[in-house]
Phi, psi and omega in degrees: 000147168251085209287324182297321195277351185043048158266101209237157172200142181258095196226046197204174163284123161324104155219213179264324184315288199270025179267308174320326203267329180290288178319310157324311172279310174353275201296326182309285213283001138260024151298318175287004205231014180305126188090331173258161198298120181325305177281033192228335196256143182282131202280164169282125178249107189250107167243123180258149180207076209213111173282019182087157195175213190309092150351289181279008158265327160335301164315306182291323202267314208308340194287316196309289161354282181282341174282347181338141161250348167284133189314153179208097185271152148250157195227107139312121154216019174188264194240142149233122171220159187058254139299337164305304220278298167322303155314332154288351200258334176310346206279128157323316182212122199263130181231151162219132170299189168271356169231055153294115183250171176227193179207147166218127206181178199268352165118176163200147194268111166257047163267165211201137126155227176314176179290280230266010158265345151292338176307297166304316169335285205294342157319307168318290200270007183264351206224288194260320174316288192308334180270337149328297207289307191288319199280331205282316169308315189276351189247013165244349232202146181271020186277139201275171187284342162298302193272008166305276145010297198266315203282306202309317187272025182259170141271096172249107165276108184249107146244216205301315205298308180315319180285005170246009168267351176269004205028069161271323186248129187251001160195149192258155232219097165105013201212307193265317179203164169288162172290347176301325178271009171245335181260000000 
């Protein structure tokens, strides 16, 4: 972390241990920003390089993100897949280098335990998760529920330009803007 600059990265697989350690500064720097005016406060720089990992820890830093009221950037700086990919969409303002790919797909089951607790898992995550996932994707993102659709059960690999054409990425790092708005 560069905690004065309010830099903060996620460059590993997603769990809890470092979704604790992000969500923790979140909510610090806005404790510190308390009172001030929201267009007055210096934004959060979230930089990712993460092939992804745990849904529900994921999930826990995206709320924090959006409730944030101090700004919360993202940085593509190598791969967001999977949950990484999910964490970027969190961003106010979305960044990618130019040669950043992302992945968006359908996931993978790590369930384990009895017949009929596996059923439910996979009930779960086939049933209220995937649709959790797709509206949380279509409400960040222009992408429609059709190529949505077609795409999830794929490795669909985006890089920056496609993904802005999606507004996954709202600025390409050297093409849209200088390294000076991320750094």
């Amino acid at each position: 972390y560069d905690r004065e600059h309010r830099r903060l990265y996620l460059n590993s697989e997603i769990d809890e241990s470092i979704i604790d350690s992000l969500t923790y500064m979140i909510m610090k720097y806005n404790r510190d920003d308390i009172g001030k005016p929201i267009e007055k406060r210096d934004a959060i720089i979230l930089y990712i390089n993460s092939p992804g990992g745990s849904v529900t820890d994921g999930f826990g830093l995206i709320d924090i993100m959006l409730a944030s009221k101090t700004p919360v950037y993202t940085v593509n700086q190598g791969i967001c897949y999977s949950m990484g990919f999910l964490i970027f969409l969190a961003g106010q303002n979305r960044y990618a280098m130019k040669n950043s790919t992302f992945l968006c797909h359908d996931g993978s089951s790590f369930a384990f335990g009895s017949m009929a607790k596996l059923k439910d898992r996979l009930e779960f995550e086939t049933g209220q998760m995937e649709k959790h996932i797709m509206d949380y994707i279509l409400s960040r993102t222009i992408i429609s529920e059709k190529l949505y659709k077609k795409n999830y059960k794929t490795e669909w690999y985006m890089y920056p330009e496609e993904a802005k054409q999606y507004e996954v990425v709202t600025h390409i790092v050297g093409e849209d803007c200088d390294i000076e708005a991320i750094i």
